[in-house]
mmCIF file of C-alpha atoms in Angstrom:
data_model
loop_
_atom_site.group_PDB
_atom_site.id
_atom_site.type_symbol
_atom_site.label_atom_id
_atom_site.label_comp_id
_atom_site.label_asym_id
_atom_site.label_seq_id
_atom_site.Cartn_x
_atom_site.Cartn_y
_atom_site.Cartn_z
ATOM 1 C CA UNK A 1 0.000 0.000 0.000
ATOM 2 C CA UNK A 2 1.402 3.252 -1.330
ATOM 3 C CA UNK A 3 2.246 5.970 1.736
ATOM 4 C CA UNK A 4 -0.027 8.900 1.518
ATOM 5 C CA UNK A 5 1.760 12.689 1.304
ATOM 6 C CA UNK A 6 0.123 13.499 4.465
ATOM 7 C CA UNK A 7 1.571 10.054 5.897
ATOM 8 C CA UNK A 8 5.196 10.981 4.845
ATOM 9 C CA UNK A 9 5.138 14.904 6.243
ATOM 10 C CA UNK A 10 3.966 13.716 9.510
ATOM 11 C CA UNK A 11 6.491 11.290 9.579
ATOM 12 C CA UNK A 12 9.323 13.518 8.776
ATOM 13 C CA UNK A 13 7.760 15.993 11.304
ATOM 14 C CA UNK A 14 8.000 13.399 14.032
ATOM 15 C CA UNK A 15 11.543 11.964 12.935
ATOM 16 C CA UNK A 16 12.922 15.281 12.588
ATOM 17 C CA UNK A 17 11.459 16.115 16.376
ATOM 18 C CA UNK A 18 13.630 12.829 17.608
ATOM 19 C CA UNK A 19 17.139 12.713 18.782
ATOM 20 C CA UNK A 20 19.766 11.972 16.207
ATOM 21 C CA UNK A 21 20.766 13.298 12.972
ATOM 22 C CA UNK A 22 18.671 12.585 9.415
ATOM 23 C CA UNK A 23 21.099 11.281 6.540
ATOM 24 C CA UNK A 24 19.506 12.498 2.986
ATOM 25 C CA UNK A 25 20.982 11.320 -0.151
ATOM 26 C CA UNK A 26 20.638 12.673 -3.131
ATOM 27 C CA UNK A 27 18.240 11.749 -5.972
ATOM 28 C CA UNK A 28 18.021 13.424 -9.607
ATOM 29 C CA UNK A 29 15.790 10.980 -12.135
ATOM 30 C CA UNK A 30 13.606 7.780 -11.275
ATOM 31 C CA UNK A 31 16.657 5.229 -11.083
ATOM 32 C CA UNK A 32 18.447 6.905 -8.337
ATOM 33 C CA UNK A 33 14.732 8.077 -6.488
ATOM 34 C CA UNK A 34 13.855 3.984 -6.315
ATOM 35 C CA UNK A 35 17.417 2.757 -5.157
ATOM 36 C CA UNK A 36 17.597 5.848 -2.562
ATOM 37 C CA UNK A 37 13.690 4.546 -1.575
ATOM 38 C CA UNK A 38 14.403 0.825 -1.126
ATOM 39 C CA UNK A 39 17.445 1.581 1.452
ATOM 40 C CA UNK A 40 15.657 2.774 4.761
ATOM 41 C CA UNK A 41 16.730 6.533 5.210
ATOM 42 C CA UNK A 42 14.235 8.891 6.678
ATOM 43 C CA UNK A 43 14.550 11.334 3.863
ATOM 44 C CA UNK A 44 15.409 12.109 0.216
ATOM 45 C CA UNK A 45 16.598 15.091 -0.916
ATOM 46 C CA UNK A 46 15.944 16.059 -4.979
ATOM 47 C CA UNK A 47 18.978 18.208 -5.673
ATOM 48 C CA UNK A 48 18.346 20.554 -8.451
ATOM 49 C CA UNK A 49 21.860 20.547 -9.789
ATOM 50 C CA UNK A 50 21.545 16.653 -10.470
ATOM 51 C CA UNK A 51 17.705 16.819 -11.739
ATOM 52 C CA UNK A 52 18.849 19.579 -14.226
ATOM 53 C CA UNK A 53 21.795 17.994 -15.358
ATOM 54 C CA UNK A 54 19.858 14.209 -15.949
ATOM 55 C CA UNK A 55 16.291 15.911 -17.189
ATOM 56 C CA UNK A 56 18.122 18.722 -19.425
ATOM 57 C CA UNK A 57 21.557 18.233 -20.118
ATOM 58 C CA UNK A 58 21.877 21.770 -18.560
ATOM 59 C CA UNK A 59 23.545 23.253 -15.962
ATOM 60 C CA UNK A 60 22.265 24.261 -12.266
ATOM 61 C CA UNK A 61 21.964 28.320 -13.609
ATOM 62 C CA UNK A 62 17.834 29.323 -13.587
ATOM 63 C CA UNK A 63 17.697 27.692 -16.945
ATOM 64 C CA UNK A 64 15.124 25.018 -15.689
ATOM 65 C CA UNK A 65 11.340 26.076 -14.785
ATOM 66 C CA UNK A 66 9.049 25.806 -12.150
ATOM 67 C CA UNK A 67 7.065 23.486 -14.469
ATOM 68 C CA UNK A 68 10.469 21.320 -15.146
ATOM 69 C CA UNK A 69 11.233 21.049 -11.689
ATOM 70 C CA UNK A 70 7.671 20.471 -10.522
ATOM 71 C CA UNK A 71 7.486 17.798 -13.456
ATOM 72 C CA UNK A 72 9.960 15.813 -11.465
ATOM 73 C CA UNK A 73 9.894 16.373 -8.234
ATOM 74 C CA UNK A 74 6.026 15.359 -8.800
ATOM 75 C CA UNK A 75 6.924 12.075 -10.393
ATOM 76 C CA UNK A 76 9.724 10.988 -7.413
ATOM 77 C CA UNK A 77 7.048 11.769 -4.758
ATOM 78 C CA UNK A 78 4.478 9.388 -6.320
ATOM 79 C CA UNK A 79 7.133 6.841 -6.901
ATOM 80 C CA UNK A 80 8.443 6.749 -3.830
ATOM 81 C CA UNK A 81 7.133 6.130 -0.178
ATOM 82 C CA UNK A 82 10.148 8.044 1.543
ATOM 83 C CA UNK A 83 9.434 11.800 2.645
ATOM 84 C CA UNK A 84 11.236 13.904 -0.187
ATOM 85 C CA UNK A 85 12.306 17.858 0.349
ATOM 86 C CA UNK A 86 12.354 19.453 -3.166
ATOM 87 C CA UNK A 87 14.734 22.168 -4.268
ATOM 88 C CA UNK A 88 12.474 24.998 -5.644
ATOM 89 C CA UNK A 89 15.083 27.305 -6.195
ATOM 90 C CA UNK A 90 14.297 31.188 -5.961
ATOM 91 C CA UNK A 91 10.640 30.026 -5.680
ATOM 92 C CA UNK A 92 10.602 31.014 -9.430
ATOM 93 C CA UNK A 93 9.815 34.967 -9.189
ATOM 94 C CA UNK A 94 8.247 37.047 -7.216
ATOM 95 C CA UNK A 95 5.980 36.919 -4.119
ATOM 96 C CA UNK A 96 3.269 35.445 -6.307
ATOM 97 C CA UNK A 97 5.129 33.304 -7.683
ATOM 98 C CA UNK A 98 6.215 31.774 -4.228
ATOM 99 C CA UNK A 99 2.714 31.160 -3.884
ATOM 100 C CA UNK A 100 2.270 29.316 -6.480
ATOM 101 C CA UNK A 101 5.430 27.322 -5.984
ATOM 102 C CA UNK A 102 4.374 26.504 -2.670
ATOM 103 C CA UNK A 103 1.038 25.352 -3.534
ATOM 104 C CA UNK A 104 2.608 22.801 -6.595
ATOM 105 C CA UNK A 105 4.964 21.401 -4.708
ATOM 106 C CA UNK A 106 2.880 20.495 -1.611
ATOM 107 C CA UNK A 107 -0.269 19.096 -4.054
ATOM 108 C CA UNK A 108 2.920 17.356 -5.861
ATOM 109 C CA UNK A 109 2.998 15.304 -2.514
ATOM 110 C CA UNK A 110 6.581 16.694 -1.666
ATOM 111 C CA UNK A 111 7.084 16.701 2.026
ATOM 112 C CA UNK A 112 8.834 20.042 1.915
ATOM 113 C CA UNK A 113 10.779 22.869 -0.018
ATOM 114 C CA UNK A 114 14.124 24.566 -0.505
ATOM 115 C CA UNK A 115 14.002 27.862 -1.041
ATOM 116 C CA UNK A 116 17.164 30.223 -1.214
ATOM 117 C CA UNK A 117 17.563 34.127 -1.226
ATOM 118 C CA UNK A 118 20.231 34.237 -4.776
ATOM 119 C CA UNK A 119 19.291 36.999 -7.324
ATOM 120 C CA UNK A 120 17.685 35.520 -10.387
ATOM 121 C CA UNK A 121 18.805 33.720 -12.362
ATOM 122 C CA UNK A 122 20.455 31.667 -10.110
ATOM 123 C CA UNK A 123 23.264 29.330 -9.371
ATOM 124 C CA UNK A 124 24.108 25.890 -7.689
ATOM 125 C CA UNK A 125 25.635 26.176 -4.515
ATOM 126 C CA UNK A 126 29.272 25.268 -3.735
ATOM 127 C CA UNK A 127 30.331 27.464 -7.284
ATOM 128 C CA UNK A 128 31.680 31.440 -7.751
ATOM 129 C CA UNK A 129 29.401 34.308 -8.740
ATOM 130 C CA UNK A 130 26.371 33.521 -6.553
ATOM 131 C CA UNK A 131 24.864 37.252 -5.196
ATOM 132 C CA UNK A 132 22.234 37.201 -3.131
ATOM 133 C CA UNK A 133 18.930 39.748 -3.129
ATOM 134 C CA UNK A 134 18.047 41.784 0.201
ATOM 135 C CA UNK A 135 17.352 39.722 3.222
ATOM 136 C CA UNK A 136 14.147 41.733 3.749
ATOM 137 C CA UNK A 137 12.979 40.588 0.423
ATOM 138 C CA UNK A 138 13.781 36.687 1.587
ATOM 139 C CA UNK A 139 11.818 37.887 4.690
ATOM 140 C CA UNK A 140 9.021 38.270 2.407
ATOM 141 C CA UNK A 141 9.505 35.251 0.550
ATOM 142 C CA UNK A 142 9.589 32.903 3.470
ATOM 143 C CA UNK A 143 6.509 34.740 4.801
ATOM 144 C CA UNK A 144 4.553 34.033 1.789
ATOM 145 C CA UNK A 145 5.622 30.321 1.232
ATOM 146 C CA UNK A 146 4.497 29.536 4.935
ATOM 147 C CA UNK A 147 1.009 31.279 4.392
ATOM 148 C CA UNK A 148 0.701 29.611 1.179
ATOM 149 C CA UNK A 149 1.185 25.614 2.202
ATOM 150 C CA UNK A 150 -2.010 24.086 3.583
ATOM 151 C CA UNK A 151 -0.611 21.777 5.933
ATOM 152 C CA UNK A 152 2.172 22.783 8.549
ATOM 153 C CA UNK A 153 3.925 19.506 7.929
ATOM 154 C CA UNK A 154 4.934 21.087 4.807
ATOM 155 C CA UNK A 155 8.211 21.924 5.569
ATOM 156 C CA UNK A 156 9.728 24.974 4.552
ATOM 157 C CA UNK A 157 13.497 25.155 4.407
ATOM 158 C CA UNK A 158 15.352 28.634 4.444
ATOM 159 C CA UNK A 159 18.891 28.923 2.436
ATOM 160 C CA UNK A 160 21.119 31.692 2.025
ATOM 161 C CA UNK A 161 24.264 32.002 -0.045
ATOM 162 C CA UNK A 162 25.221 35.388 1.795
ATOM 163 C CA UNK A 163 28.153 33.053 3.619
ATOM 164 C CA UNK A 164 30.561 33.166 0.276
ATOM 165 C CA UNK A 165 29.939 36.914 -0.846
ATOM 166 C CA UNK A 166 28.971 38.978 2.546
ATOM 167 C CA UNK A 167 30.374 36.741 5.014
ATOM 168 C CA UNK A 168 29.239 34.479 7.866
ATOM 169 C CA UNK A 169 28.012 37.073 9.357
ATOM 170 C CA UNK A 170 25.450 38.520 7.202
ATOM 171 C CA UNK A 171 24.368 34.379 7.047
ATOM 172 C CA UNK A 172 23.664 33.935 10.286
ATOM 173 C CA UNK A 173 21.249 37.395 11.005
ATOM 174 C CA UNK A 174 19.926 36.229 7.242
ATOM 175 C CA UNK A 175 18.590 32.846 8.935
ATOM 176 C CA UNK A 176 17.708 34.154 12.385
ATOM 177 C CA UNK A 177 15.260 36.290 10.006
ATOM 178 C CA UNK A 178 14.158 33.880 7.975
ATOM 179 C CA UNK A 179 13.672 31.523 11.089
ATOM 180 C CA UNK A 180 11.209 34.373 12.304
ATOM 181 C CA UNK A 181 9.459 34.956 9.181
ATOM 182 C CA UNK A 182 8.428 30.941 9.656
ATOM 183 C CA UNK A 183 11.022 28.438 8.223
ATOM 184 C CA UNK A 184 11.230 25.287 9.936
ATOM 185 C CA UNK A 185 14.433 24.026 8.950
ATOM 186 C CA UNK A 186 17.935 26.268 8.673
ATOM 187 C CA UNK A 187 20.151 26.058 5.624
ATOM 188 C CA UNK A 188 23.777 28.432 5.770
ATOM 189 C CA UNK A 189 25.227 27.462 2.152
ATOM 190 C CA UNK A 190 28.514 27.073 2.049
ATOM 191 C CA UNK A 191 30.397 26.969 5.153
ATOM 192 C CA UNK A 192 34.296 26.998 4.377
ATOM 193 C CA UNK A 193 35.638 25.608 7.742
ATOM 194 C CA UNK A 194 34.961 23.021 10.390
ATOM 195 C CA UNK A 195 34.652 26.122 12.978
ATOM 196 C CA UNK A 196 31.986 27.982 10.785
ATOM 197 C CA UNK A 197 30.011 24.889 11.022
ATOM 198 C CA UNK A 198 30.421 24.436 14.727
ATOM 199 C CA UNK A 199 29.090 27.944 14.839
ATOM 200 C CA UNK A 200 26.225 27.693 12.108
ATOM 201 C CA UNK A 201 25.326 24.439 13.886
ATOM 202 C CA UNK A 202 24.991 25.993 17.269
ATOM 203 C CA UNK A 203 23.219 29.806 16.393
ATOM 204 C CA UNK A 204 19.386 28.462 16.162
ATOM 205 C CA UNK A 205 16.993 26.904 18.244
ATOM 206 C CA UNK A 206 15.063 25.131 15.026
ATOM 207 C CA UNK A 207 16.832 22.282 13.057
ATOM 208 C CA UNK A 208 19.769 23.345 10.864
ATOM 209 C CA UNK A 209 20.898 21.935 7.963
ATOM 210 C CA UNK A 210 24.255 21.029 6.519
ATOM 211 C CA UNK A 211 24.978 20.746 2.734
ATOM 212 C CA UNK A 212 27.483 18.049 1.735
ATOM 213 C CA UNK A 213 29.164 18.283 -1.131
ATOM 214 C CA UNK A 214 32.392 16.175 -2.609
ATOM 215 C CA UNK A 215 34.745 18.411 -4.063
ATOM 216 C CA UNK A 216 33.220 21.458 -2.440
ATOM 217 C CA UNK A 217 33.978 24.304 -0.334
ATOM 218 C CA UNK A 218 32.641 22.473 2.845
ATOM 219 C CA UNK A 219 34.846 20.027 4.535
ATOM 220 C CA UNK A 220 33.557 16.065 4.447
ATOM 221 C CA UNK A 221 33.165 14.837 8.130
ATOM 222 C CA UNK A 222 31.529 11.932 9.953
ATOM 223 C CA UNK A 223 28.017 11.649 10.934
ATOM 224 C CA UNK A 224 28.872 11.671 14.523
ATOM 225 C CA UNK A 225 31.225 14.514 13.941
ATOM 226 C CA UNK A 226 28.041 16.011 12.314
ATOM 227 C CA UNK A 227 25.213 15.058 14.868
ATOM 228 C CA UNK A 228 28.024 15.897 17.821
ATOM 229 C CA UNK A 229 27.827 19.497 16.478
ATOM 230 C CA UNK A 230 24.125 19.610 16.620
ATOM 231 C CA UNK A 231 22.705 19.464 12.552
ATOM 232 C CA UNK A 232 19.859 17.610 12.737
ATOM 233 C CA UNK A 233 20.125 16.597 8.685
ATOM 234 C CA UNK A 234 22.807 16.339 6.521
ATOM 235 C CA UNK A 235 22.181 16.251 2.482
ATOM 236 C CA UNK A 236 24.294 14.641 0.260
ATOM 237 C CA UNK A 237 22.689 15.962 -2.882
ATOM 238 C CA UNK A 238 25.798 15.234 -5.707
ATOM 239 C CA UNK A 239 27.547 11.767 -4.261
ATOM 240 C CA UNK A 240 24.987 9.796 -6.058
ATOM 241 C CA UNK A 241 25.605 11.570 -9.817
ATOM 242 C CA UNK A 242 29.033 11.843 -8.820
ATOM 243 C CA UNK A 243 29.265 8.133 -8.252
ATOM 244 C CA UNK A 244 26.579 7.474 -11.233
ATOM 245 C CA UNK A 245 29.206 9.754 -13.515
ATOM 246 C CA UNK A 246 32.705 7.710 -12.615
ATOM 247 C CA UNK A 247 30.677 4.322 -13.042
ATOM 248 C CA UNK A 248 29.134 5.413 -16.469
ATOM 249 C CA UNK A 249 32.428 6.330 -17.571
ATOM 250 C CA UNK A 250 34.594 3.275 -16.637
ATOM 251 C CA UNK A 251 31.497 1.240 -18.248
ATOM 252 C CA UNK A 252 31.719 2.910 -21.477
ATOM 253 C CA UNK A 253 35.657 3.279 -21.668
ATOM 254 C CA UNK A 254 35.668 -0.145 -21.382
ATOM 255 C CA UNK A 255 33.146 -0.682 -23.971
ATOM 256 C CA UNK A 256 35.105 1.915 -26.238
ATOM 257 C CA UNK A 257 38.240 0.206 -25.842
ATOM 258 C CA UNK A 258 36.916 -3.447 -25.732
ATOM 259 C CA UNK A 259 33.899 -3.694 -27.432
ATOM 260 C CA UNK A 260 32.566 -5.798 -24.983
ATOM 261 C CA UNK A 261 31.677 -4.483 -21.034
ATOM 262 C CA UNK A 262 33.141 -7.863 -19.963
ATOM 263 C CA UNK A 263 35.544 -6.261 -18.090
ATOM 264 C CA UNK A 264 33.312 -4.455 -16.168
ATOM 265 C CA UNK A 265 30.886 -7.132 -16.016
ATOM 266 C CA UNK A 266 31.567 -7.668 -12.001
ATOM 267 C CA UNK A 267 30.375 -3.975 -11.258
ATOM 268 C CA UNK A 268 26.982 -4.156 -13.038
ATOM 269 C CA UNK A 269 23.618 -4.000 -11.183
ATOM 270 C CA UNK A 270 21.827 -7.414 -11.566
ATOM 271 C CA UNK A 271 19.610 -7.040 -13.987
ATOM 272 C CA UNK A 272 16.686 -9.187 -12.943
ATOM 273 C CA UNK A 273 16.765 -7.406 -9.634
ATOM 274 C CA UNK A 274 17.138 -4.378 -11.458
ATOM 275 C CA UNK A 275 14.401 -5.385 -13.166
ATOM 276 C CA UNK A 276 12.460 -5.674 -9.719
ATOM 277 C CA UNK A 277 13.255 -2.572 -8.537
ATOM 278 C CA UNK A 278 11.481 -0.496 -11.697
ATOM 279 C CA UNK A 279 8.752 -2.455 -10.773
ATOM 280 C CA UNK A 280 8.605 -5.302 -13.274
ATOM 281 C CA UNK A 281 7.545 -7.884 -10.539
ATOM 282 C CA UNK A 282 3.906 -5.985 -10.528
ATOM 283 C CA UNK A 283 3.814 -6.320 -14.509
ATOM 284 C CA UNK A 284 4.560 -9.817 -14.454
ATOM 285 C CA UNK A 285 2.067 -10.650 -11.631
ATOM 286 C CA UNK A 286 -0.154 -8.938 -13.847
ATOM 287 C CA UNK A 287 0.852 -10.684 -17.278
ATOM 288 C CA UNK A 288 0.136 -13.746 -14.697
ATOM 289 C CA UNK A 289 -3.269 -13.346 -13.312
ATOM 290 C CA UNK A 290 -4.980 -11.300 -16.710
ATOM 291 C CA UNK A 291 -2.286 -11.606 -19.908
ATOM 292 C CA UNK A 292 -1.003 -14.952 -19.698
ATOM 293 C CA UNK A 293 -3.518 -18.011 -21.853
#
């Protein structure tokens, strides 16, 4: 029996209001949403950079739309029964616009959103000329999406990227504002040292986030160096494309220089339990009880 959306915010609500820290991986098309669903984490995380990259080919830059990211994010939700917070970018405009981004995203059956104070158009996280728009303006934002949900286990999730332009600073009175103006979880982008995330981790009385990413400007620690300093989630939103990328790439070299993937052969996925896992077992059953003479 699928898990309702109301089923998976509650959840989320009451795991998030538990001791302990919430692992999210990553996911960014179908494939990676259903292996990320079948493992037992709390939460999923749909990072925008990897969506774009495996719906468009594009980079993480404004290019994609509401209706492209709400396109996806829509279709993980309903294939998944894991609580998923969306990245929704600048909210996609203005105040109205936040509204209405708000509103798709929670019908979607997303159990929350990400929404981040950058100028429009754009730009992922964890890369140079990000600029950010006045924090009264986010103020606004972040009042609007929390009017705009209909349930108050939609979760709304704050980011700034003031950290890497203004300094930490600036971040912190950013999300003490944004904390007031109704965000439920805390998101400083960006942190460049394990003492600015000591202090980021330590500044709010609502859960804070930490954004980890592999070859960025924040350093890679444990989970109980993590949960020690008090996040209460930790997103991993590139390690699965990352990992997705170097496997593609040894599989095809090999194919390239071989001609056959025999060489690789010992690193593939089963493919009847792939099979299984895009749902094949419910087609068969089918083919079984209706198709089959």
């Amino acid at each position: 029996m699928m898990t309702t959306a109301t089923e998976k915010r509650q959840r989320l609500r009451e795991r998030l209001a538990a001791p302990g820290m919430l692992t999210a991986p990553g996911i960014f098309d179908m494939i990676s949403a259903r292996m990320a669903d079948r493992m037992g984490f709390d939460v999923l995380y749909m990072t925008g950079y990897g969506t774009v990259a495996s719906y468009l080919g594009l980079p993480d830059a404004g290019l994609a739309t509401y209706t492209d990211m709400l396109n996806r994010a829509s279709a993980f939700a309903l294939g998944t029964q894991t609580p998923i917070i969306a990245d929704g970018d600048t909210g996609y405009g203005g105040l109205l616009n936040v509204a209405h981004t708000v509103k798709g995203y929670e019908a979607g059956g997303l159990a929350g959103i990400q929404l981040e104070d950058q100028e429009f158009p754009k730009k992922c996280g964890h890369t140079p000329g990000r600029r950010v728009i006045p924090a009264s303006d986010m103020v606004k934002k972040i009042r609007v999406a929390a009017e705009a949900r209909n349930s108050d286990d939609f979760l709304i999730v704050a980011r700034t990227d003031a950290r890497t332009s203004l300094g930490l600073d600036e971040a912190l009175s950013r999300m003490h504002a944004y904390s007031e103006a109704g965000a439920d979880i805390l998101f400083v982008e960006s942190p460049e040292s394990v003492q600015e995330m000591e202090q980021i981790a330590g500044a709010f009385d609502k859960p804070v986030l930490i954004n980890i990413v592999e070859g960025g400007k924040t350093p890679v620690l444990s989970r109980e160096q993590l949960q020690a300093m008090g996040f209460r989630l930790a997103i991993y939103p590139g390690t699965a494309f990352l990992a997705m990328g170097k496997a593609l790439e040894d599989a095809y070299s090999a194919l390239l220089q071989d001609g056959s993937s025999a060489a690789v052969a010992d690193r593939l996925y089963d493919f009847e339990s792939f099979s299984r896992l895009m749902g094949f077992q419910a087609v068969w059953d089918f083919d079984k009880a209706h198709a089959d003479d």
